[in-house]
Amino acid sequence: MKVERVSTGVSGLDTLMEGGIPKGFTVLIAGNPGTGKTVLTSHFLYDGLTKNQNGIYVSFSEADYSFYNNTSRFGMRFKDFQKQNKFSFLDFSGITQQGVQDALEEVLATIKEINAKRIVIDSFSAILQAFVNLNEARIALHVVLGKMLRAQGVTTLVIGEVPMGTNNIGSGFEEFVADGIIKLEHGIDNASPFIVKVIKMRTTIIDREPHVSIIKEQGMVVLPKQPIELHSNNTFTRVQTGIEGLDERIGGGLLEGTISTVIGDSGVGKTTFALKFIIQGIINGEAGLYLTFEETYEELKRAPGMAQYDLDNFNGNGLIVLARLIENHSPDEIIEELEKQIIKTRPKRIVIDSLSSFEHVYKDEMYMITKRVVSLIKKYRLTAILINQNNPFSESNQPTIAKVSSLFHNIIILRYFEFKYKMKRSMVVLKMRASYHDNSILEFVISGDGLKIIGPMNDYEGSLSDIKQVFYHESPKSEDQITSQSQQAKRKKILQELDRDETQRGNREIMERKQKKNLGIDHKHNVRNKNKNHVT
C-alpha cells in the first residue's frame, strides 16, 4: 500500500526517507543546543503553509516575538499566514504542572479551529519538567500525540534536547513514543557545521549515513552524498595526454573514460602535467574542467610550462576553472557543485588538484571521499587526472595511498632525483590498466614549452626504493667525467688511508696489550722463583 508522505521542507532531507515523513506520524527532532532544530521545524511548518496545510507552533520555551524574528531571516512570513488564520503560535513558556492539561486541551481546540495539519511542539523536555511522575507524562503524551493527532491526520514534529557531552535524548522514553527520530549534531568545523542522521522512521526505508547540513540565507540545506555505483567503460578510444614523449609509451594515449592519478612531491610538475592534459583536450575540441584547491586562476596562468599558452584564450572557450578552499566547503558540497558544473558545461576531461588537500581535515574519510569522486567521474564517462601529493614509495605515506590506489585505472609517479650535484626529475608509469606501457624510469624536464620526456634513465638502479646505485659505462670521458672521477679517486684514497690508520692503530693496541700481559707473567714467574729459593 502506498504511504502518503509529508515533506519536511528542508532541501535534501526528504530523500533520506523515501520522499518525506508518513502522514500522521510523530517525529522526534533531537539535537544539542544550537544545531538547527528550530530552523528545521520552521521549514516543516512553512512548507505546509505554502501548500495550504495550516500549522501550529506550540512553544513551552520560546516567546512568539523571538520565533518571528528568527524565522523572518530566512524569508518565512509566518505573520502573514497568522493574519489569514492559517497559522497559530501558542506560547506556554511559563506553564506549570497544573496548566499542562489545559495547554494540551487548547492545542486540540486550535487544531479544530484552524484545521491544522502540521504541528511543532517545542520542546519535549519542557513538557516533562511540568510532570512530577514520568509515567503520567508518558501516558498523556502517548494519548495526545500517538492517538488523537494521528486520528485527525496531523503530522507532528517534537523537539527533544540532547545535553552537551551526551547522546541521551531527554529522559529516554521519547524514542519509543515517536514514530521517527531525526538527530542533529555539531560538525567538526565551519565547512561541516551540522550533521543530520535519520535514526528511525517506521514503514520507511531510510538512509542511515550521517549527512552534512548547512544553514544559508534561505535556511537549512542537507547536502546529498554522491552515490557509489558501478559504471562500465567499454571504449578503446585513446586520448592524447599532451605530454611530449609519453603517449607512444602507453599504447597511444590514455583510454577514454579512465581515471589516472599523478602522484609526486611538491613542485615536481604535477600541475604542469595536468594543465597540459586539459589544454591538449581543448585543442582537440574536448572541453575541460579544472578544479583546484590550492591555487587561483591567476596562479595557474603562471604555472611552469605555460609560457607558450595564454589561458585567457581558453578560459570560457572550453576551459572551466573552479577554485575552492577545503576549509570553507565540505567534501559533499564540493562534489555536489562539481556535478552541477559537469551537467552545465559537459566537459570531456577533468582535473582535480589535488585530492591530498582533503587529507588535512578528512584523513580518516579519504577512501570514501575518493570513491565518491571516482563514482561521479565514471557516471559521466570523463577522462580524469586526480593529483595526489603523497609519495607511494615513502614509508610515512604508504598507508594512505595504499587505501585508494585500487580506485584508479592508471598511476603515474613523478619524482626528484640527484645526479652530478643537480636536481632532476623522473617519471614512472606504475599502473596502466588494459594498456601496454613502458616500464622504464623516464627522465623529463619542464621548460617554457611544457613537460617533455627525454628518455629512459640508464645510469641508476634502485631509485624506486631510494637506494640509488650509479652504473658507469666505458665511453670517451668528458672533462666533467674526468673531474668527477678524480674527485671520487681522491675521496677513495682518503677513506683508504683512514681505514689503514685505524687498522694500524688497532694492531698497535693489540701488541701493547700483549706485551703488558707477557711482562706481567714474567714478573709473577720471577717472584715465585724468588720465594721458592727463600724457603729452601
XYZ file of C-alpha atoms in Angstrom:
536
model
C 0.000 0.000 0.000
C 1.314 3.409 -0.954
C 2.185 5.610 2.034
C 1.182 9.282 1.807
C 4.153 11.393 2.794
C 4.632 14.926 4.094
C 7.690 16.969 3.104
C 9.986 18.344 5.787
C 10.544 21.457 3.679
C 14.324 21.051 4.098
C 16.211 20.661 0.827
C 17.903 17.262 0.673
C 16.294 15.789 3.792
C 13.232 14.108 2.264
C 15.396 11.926 0.016
C 16.810 10.215 3.127
C 13.391 8.744 3.946
C 11.610 7.816 0.734
C 10.388 11.324 -0.011
C 9.214 12.529 3.392
C 7.517 11.710 6.685
C 4.469 9.393 6.586
C 1.331 11.447 7.126
C 0.076 11.459 10.733
C 3.429 10.410 12.230
C 5.009 11.925 15.324
C 8.712 12.514 14.687
C 11.270 13.468 17.318
C 13.804 16.130 16.220
C 16.633 15.614 18.708
C 19.880 17.518 18.998
C 22.321 19.547 21.034
C 21.647 23.243 21.595
C 22.410 25.304 18.505
C 22.192 22.510 15.916
C 19.242 23.954 13.960
C 16.243 22.179 15.463
C 14.017 25.275 15.374
C 15.108 26.083 11.816
C 14.249 22.563 10.636
C 10.820 22.544 12.273
C 10.082 26.043 10.937
C 10.783 24.778 7.413
C 8.335 21.955 8.050
C 5.534 24.330 9.069
C 6.217 26.907 6.361
C 6.301 24.246 3.643
C 2.840 23.168 4.774
C 1.513 26.742 4.766
C 2.638 27.206 1.151
C 0.703 24.023 0.286
C -2.497 25.103 2.054
C -1.794 22.872 5.063
C -2.367 25.009 8.163
C 0.051 24.731 11.066
C 0.632 25.397 14.758
C 3.832 26.097 16.656
C 3.431 25.086 20.310
C 6.200 26.624 22.404
C 6.999 25.732 26.008
C 10.346 27.562 25.883
C 10.319 30.461 23.372
C 8.225 33.628 23.101
C 6.410 34.464 19.861
C 8.424 37.614 19.017
C 11.681 35.610 19.172
C 10.235 32.988 16.819
C 9.026 35.544 14.285
C 12.338 37.445 14.306
C 14.428 34.325 13.826
C 12.338 32.843 11.014
C 11.989 36.120 9.112
C 15.741 35.972 8.409
C 15.047 33.038 6.097
C 12.176 34.717 4.291
C 9.450 32.908 6.241
C 6.477 35.262 6.682
C 4.546 33.454 9.422
C 2.762 36.646 10.499
C 1.112 36.915 7.078
C -0.379 33.434 7.497
C -1.344 34.199 11.078
C -3.446 37.146 9.858
C -5.200 34.750 7.463
C -5.952 32.394 10.383
C -3.829 29.662 8.783
C -1.056 29.699 11.401
C -1.102 29.958 15.175
C 1.736 30.382 17.675
C 0.808 29.083 21.154
C 3.068 30.439 23.901
C 3.178 28.203 27.024
C 6.677 29.226 28.100
C 5.596 29.952 31.696
C 3.397 26.915 32.213
C 3.388 24.821 35.402
C 2.328 21.243 36.089
C -1.219 22.328 36.850
C -1.528 24.014 33.487
C -0.232 21.193 31.259
C -3.631 19.576 30.861
C -5.202 22.919 29.945
C -2.412 23.559 27.441
C -2.960 20.230 25.697
C -6.695 20.906 25.518
C -6.005 24.330 23.982
C -3.747 22.685 21.359
C -6.555 20.295 20.386
C -9.057 23.157 20.242
C -6.761 25.229 17.990
C -6.304 22.268 15.666
C -10.036 22.140 15.125
C -10.356 25.922 14.868
C -7.866 26.412 12.018
C -7.999 22.856 10.648
C -4.258 22.364 11.257
C -2.431 19.518 9.501
C 1.062 20.163 10.837
C 2.194 20.841 14.411
C 5.550 21.529 16.072
C 5.935 21.074 19.845
C 8.947 22.817 21.389
C 10.062 21.061 23.418
C 9.509 17.564 24.781
C 11.852 18.123 27.724
C 9.973 21.312 28.739
C 6.714 19.340 28.918
C 8.342 16.612 31.004
C 9.582 19.141 33.525
C 5.955 20.082 34.202
C 5.219 16.491 35.271
C 6.300 15.047 38.619
C 5.660 11.486 37.512
C 7.277 10.490 34.216
C 4.809 7.635 33.739
C 1.943 10.117 33.770
C 3.784 12.231 31.219
C 4.331 9.219 29.013
C 0.669 8.216 29.120
C -0.569 11.754 28.467
C 1.769 12.370 25.545
C 1.176 8.945 24.077
C -2.569 9.535 24.087
C -2.336 13.049 22.638
C 0.480 12.546 20.135
C 0.077 8.905 19.308
C -3.667 8.616 19.004
C -5.618 11.866 18.910
C -3.397 13.770 16.477
C -2.840 10.794 14.191
C -6.588 10.135 14.070
C -7.053 13.671 12.756
C -4.327 13.260 10.140
C -1.988 15.710 11.870
C 1.759 15.237 11.319
C 3.756 16.322 14.358
C 7.388 17.236 14.988
C 8.507 17.247 18.624
C 11.790 18.916 19.560
C 13.955 16.983 22.018
C 17.011 18.430 23.727
C 20.232 16.414 23.855
C 22.523 17.755 26.623
C 26.059 18.650 25.541
C 28.529 15.844 26.045
C 25.936 13.063 25.956
C 23.991 11.007 23.436
C 20.926 10.563 25.638
C 17.730 12.058 24.252
C 15.839 13.599 27.160
C 14.601 11.019 29.651
C 14.925 8.151 27.173
C 11.306 7.153 26.576
C 10.731 9.798 23.863
C 12.492 7.460 21.463
C 9.787 4.836 21.978
C 6.821 7.198 21.805
C 7.948 8.708 18.482
C 7.328 7.051 15.090
C 10.551 8.525 13.783
C 13.766 10.137 15.028
C 15.921 12.694 13.223
C 19.056 13.639 15.121
C 21.137 16.806 14.695
C 24.749 17.073 15.849
C 27.516 19.653 15.734
C 30.023 19.129 12.921
C 33.803 19.361 13.032
C 34.255 22.847 11.533
C 32.607 25.691 9.612
C 32.720 23.667 6.391
C 30.646 20.926 8.066
C 28.749 22.819 10.788
C 25.925 20.321 11.412
C 25.378 16.595 10.911
C 21.924 15.125 10.229
C 21.060 11.458 10.878
C 17.729 9.747 10.268
C 17.810 7.141 13.036
C 14.289 5.792 12.841
C 11.215 6.100 10.604
C 8.554 3.409 10.686
C 7.269 1.943 7.384
C 10.167 3.683 5.630
C 13.482 2.690 4.104
C 15.908 5.274 5.445
C 19.423 6.397 4.584
C 21.326 5.953 7.843
C 24.507 7.700 6.737
C 25.380 10.972 8.508
C 24.850 13.927 6.155
C 26.340 17.410 6.379
C 23.827 20.195 6.907
C 24.410 23.912 6.455
C 22.259 26.952 7.171
C 22.292 29.601 4.460
C 20.250 32.709 3.724
C 17.380 30.514 2.544
C 17.560 28.324 5.645
C 18.682 24.737 6.218
C 20.082 22.538 3.462
C 21.082 18.869 3.799
C 23.883 18.077 1.374
C 23.436 14.900 -0.650
C 26.129 12.241 -0.830
C 27.261 11.120 -4.251
C 26.015 7.536 -4.607
C 28.668 4.874 -5.042
C 27.778 2.860 -8.136
C 29.424 0.603 -10.689
C 29.781 2.066 -14.175
C 31.336 0.098 -17.035
C 33.624 1.552 -19.695
C 33.882 -0.462 -22.905
C 35.583 2.052 -25.179
C 39.063 1.507 -26.633
C 39.439 5.062 -27.917
C 42.688 6.766 -26.929
C 43.058 10.401 -25.876
C 46.285 12.377 -26.115
C 47.918 13.471 -22.866
C 49.715 16.466 -24.354
C 52.963 15.284 -22.723
C 55.668 15.028 -25.371
C 57.148 11.535 -25.450
C 54.521 9.890 -23.210
C 51.669 8.726 -25.456
C 53.838 6.373 -27.506
C 54.977 4.730 -24.256
C 51.431 3.989 -23.024
C 49.846 2.475 -26.114
C 48.961 5.718 -27.896
C 47.453 7.677 -25.001
C 45.074 7.236 -22.082
C 41.966 5.164 -22.643
C 38.929 7.401 -22.878
C 36.877 7.389 -19.679
C 39.701 6.179 -17.428
C 40.807 7.807 -14.195
C 44.509 8.474 -13.647
C 46.302 9.743 -10.593
C 49.546 11.698 -10.888
C 51.487 11.417 -7.649
C 54.578 13.289 -6.575
C 56.304 15.735 -4.265
C 55.506 19.435 -4.188
C 56.868 21.304 -7.208
C 57.821 18.220 -9.196
C 55.467 19.056 -12.095
C 52.037 17.615 -11.280
C 50.103 20.803 -12.060
C 52.034 21.338 -15.292
C 51.226 17.745 -16.288
C 47.513 18.270 -15.562
C 47.298 21.634 -17.362
C 48.946 20.175 -20.471
C 46.394 17.352 -20.380
C 43.460 19.805 -20.182
C 44.834 22.160 -22.866
C 45.510 19.265 -25.234
C 41.880 18.265 -24.902
C 40.646 21.785 -25.688
C 42.918 21.902 -28.741
C 41.286 18.626 -29.831
C 37.811 20.083 -29.289
C 37.199 18.488 -25.864
C 36.054 20.843 -23.090
C 37.929 20.551 -19.793
C 37.041 21.240 -16.153
C 39.887 22.097 -13.766
C 39.073 22.042 -10.022
C 41.858 23.447 -7.845
C 42.029 23.624 -4.053
C 45.453 25.219 -3.783
C 45.804 27.879 -6.492
C 43.781 30.635 -8.094
C 43.197 31.011 -11.811
C 45.822 33.766 -11.944
C 48.389 31.477 -10.326
C 47.605 28.696 -12.813
C 48.355 31.140 -15.642
C 51.910 31.443 -14.310
C 52.457 27.704 -13.872
C 55.763 26.317 -15.241
C 55.495 25.296 -18.863
C 52.502 27.538 -19.565
C 54.552 30.336 -21.151
C 53.581 29.248 -24.664
C 49.870 29.381 -23.799
C 47.586 32.183 -22.722
C 44.951 30.544 -20.552
C 42.707 33.574 -21.094
C 42.262 32.371 -24.669
C 40.942 29.041 -23.385
C 39.012 30.248 -20.333
C 35.343 30.220 -21.266
C 36.205 28.679 -24.614
C 36.389 25.080 -23.495
C 38.211 25.635 -20.191
C 36.322 25.906 -16.888
C 38.380 26.611 -13.755
C 36.885 26.234 -10.268
C 38.963 27.387 -7.282
C 37.691 26.335 -3.868
C 39.066 26.129 -0.307
C 38.649 22.901 1.628
C 38.359 24.922 4.820
C 35.186 26.637 3.524
C 33.427 23.766 1.761
C 32.725 20.206 2.879
C 33.562 17.297 0.521
C 29.855 16.645 -0.116
C 29.273 20.297 -1.025
C 32.233 20.306 -3.412
C 31.153 17.060 -5.089
C 27.603 18.404 -5.478
C 28.889 21.606 -7.099
C 31.192 19.564 -9.317
C 28.262 17.531 -10.620
C 26.266 20.694 -11.344
C 29.193 22.060 -13.367
C 29.542 18.788 -15.266
C 25.848 18.839 -16.184
C 26.049 22.514 -17.160
C 29.277 22.549 -19.203
C 29.501 18.919 -20.425
C 33.309 18.556 -20.281
C 35.173 15.546 -21.661
C 38.212 15.903 -19.419
C 38.515 16.783 -15.740
C 41.374 17.517 -13.331
C 41.171 17.671 -9.531
C 44.207 19.380 -7.992
C 44.619 17.857 -5.525
C 42.923 15.036 -3.631
C 45.513 15.242 -0.869
C 44.014 18.622 0.131
C 41.140 16.705 1.734
C 43.542 14.675 3.833
C 44.482 17.555 6.124
C 40.937 17.638 7.549
C 39.366 14.326 6.499
C 42.227 11.839 6.782
C 40.041 9.012 8.098
C 37.463 9.568 5.324
C 39.854 9.673 2.356
C 38.783 6.334 0.919
C 35.063 7.192 0.847
C 35.690 10.732 -0.441
C 37.873 9.392 -3.245
C 35.377 6.665 -4.069
C 32.510 9.169 -4.360
C 34.598 11.400 -6.629
C 35.553 8.415 -8.786
C 31.917 7.262 -8.954
C 30.839 10.733 -10.139
C 33.515 10.829 -12.849
C 32.631 7.350 -14.082
C 28.948 8.250 -14.141
C 29.595 10.918 -16.796
C 32.349 8.913 -18.571
C 35.008 11.607 -18.207
C 38.724 11.105 -18.732
C 40.247 12.330 -15.491
C 43.510 13.135 -13.765
C 43.403 13.326 -9.976
C 46.536 14.808 -8.462
C 47.895 13.464 -5.199
C 50.907 14.758 -3.307
C 51.530 11.515 -1.471
C 54.577 9.519 -2.488
C 53.750 5.780 -2.559
C 57.402 4.853 -2.004
C 57.674 6.943 1.144
C 57.070 4.859 4.249
C 55.158 7.658 6.010
C 52.622 7.946 3.158
C 52.291 4.282 2.271
C 49.078 3.567 4.244
C 47.148 6.496 2.710
C 47.912 5.816 -0.935
C 47.501 2.074 -0.421
C 43.884 2.647 0.614
C 42.904 4.455 -2.586
C 45.302 3.167 -5.256
C 42.893 0.419 -6.338
C 40.304 3.064 -7.300
C 42.435 4.397 -10.182
C 42.863 2.849 -13.613
C 46.272 4.451 -14.077
C 49.013 5.575 -11.692
C 51.890 7.839 -12.759
C 54.668 8.766 -10.331
C 56.749 11.946 -10.639
C 59.907 12.136 -8.519
C 63.040 14.148 -7.882
C 66.482 12.542 -8.154
C 70.016 13.806 -7.706
C 72.569 13.438 -10.465
C 76.031 15.036 -10.540
C 75.143 17.518 -7.826
C 71.989 18.627 -9.636
C 68.280 18.007 -9.085
C 66.476 16.262 -11.923
C 63.022 14.749 -12.426
C 61.841 11.225 -13.227
C 58.536 9.657 -14.257
C 57.313 6.107 -13.692
C 54.151 4.621 -15.200
C 53.346 2.378 -12.254
C 49.979 1.143 -13.491
C 48.085 1.396 -16.788
C 45.017 -0.814 -16.741
C 44.138 -2.601 -20.021
C 47.135 -0.976 -21.728
C 50.700 -1.740 -22.629
C 53.134 0.687 -21.035
C 56.865 1.254 -20.916
C 58.371 0.035 -17.637
C 61.390 2.338 -17.912
C 62.131 5.047 -15.413
C 61.875 8.125 -17.602
C 63.663 11.424 -17.198
C 61.673 14.562 -18.006
C 62.231 18.297 -17.983
C 59.957 21.329 -17.586
C 60.660 24.315 -19.782
C 58.774 27.121 -21.476
C 57.369 24.525 -23.859
C 55.900 22.475 -21.044
C 56.724 18.993 -19.805
C 58.872 16.850 -22.080
C 60.215 13.311 -21.655
C 63.911 12.984 -22.554
C 64.218 9.222 -22.333
C 64.951 6.282 -20.006
C 67.335 6.720 -17.080
C 70.033 4.123 -17.680
C 72.534 5.397 -15.129
C 70.634 4.491 -11.979
C 69.279 1.376 -10.359
C 67.215 1.149 -7.186
C 65.770 4.681 -7.412
C 62.246 3.464 -6.602
C 63.409 2.169 -3.236
C 65.528 5.278 -2.557
C 68.716 3.144 -2.692
C 70.385 4.540 -5.774
C 73.397 2.966 -7.431
C 75.273 4.578 -10.294
C 76.422 2.459 -13.239
C 79.453 3.690 -15.150
C 79.833 2.728 -18.784
C 83.062 2.554 -20.795
C 82.928 5.536 -23.114
C 85.068 8.511 -24.063
C 85.439 10.603 -20.949
C 84.357 14.221 -20.967
C 86.083 16.870 -18.888
C 83.284 16.694 -16.295
C 83.618 12.911 -16.087
C 87.397 13.169 -15.619
C 86.949 15.777 -12.870
C 84.249 13.708 -11.180
C 86.318 10.519 -11.317
C 89.335 12.402 -9.988
C 87.287 13.617 -7.050
C 85.965 10.123 -6.412
C 89.501 8.662 -6.592
C 90.764 11.294 -4.177
C 87.864 10.570 -1.793
C 88.547 6.832 -2.066
C 92.228 7.345 -1.282
C 91.410 9.399 1.811
C 88.994 6.714 3.018
C 91.592 4.002 2.415
C 94.177 5.972 4.381
C 91.711 6.428 7.216
C 90.958 2.706 7.168
C 94.692 1.873 7.147
C 95.355 4.209 10.062
C 92.522 2.649 12.012
C 93.855 -0.835 11.279
C 97.390 0.071 12.282
C 96.184 1.784 15.447
C 94.166 -1.298 16.314
C 97.155 -3.591 15.715
C 99.400 -1.404 17.907
C 96.895 -1.533 20.736
C 96.725 -5.322 20.493
C 100.519 -5.653 20.543
C 100.822 -3.318 23.530
C 98.228 -5.311 25.478
C 100.068 -8.497 24.594
C 103.414 -7.105 25.759
C 101.923 -5.898 29.031
C 100.396 -9.304 29.577
C 103.729 -11.054 28.901
C 105.554 -8.685 31.250
C 103.039 -9.470 33.957
C 103.543 -13.231 33.501
C 107.342 -12.855 33.659
C 107.069 -10.724 36.769
C 104.890 -13.313 38.525
C 107.304 -16.100 37.488
C 110.302 -14.240 38.910
C 108.514 -13.549 42.205
C 107.501 -17.210 42.507
C 111.118 -18.401 41.925
C 112.455 -15.902 44.446
C 110.049 -17.131 47.137
C 110.941 -20.715 46.364
C 114.670 -20.056 46.799
C 113.975 -18.223 50.076
C 112.092 -21.209 51.526
C 114.866 -23.601 50.518
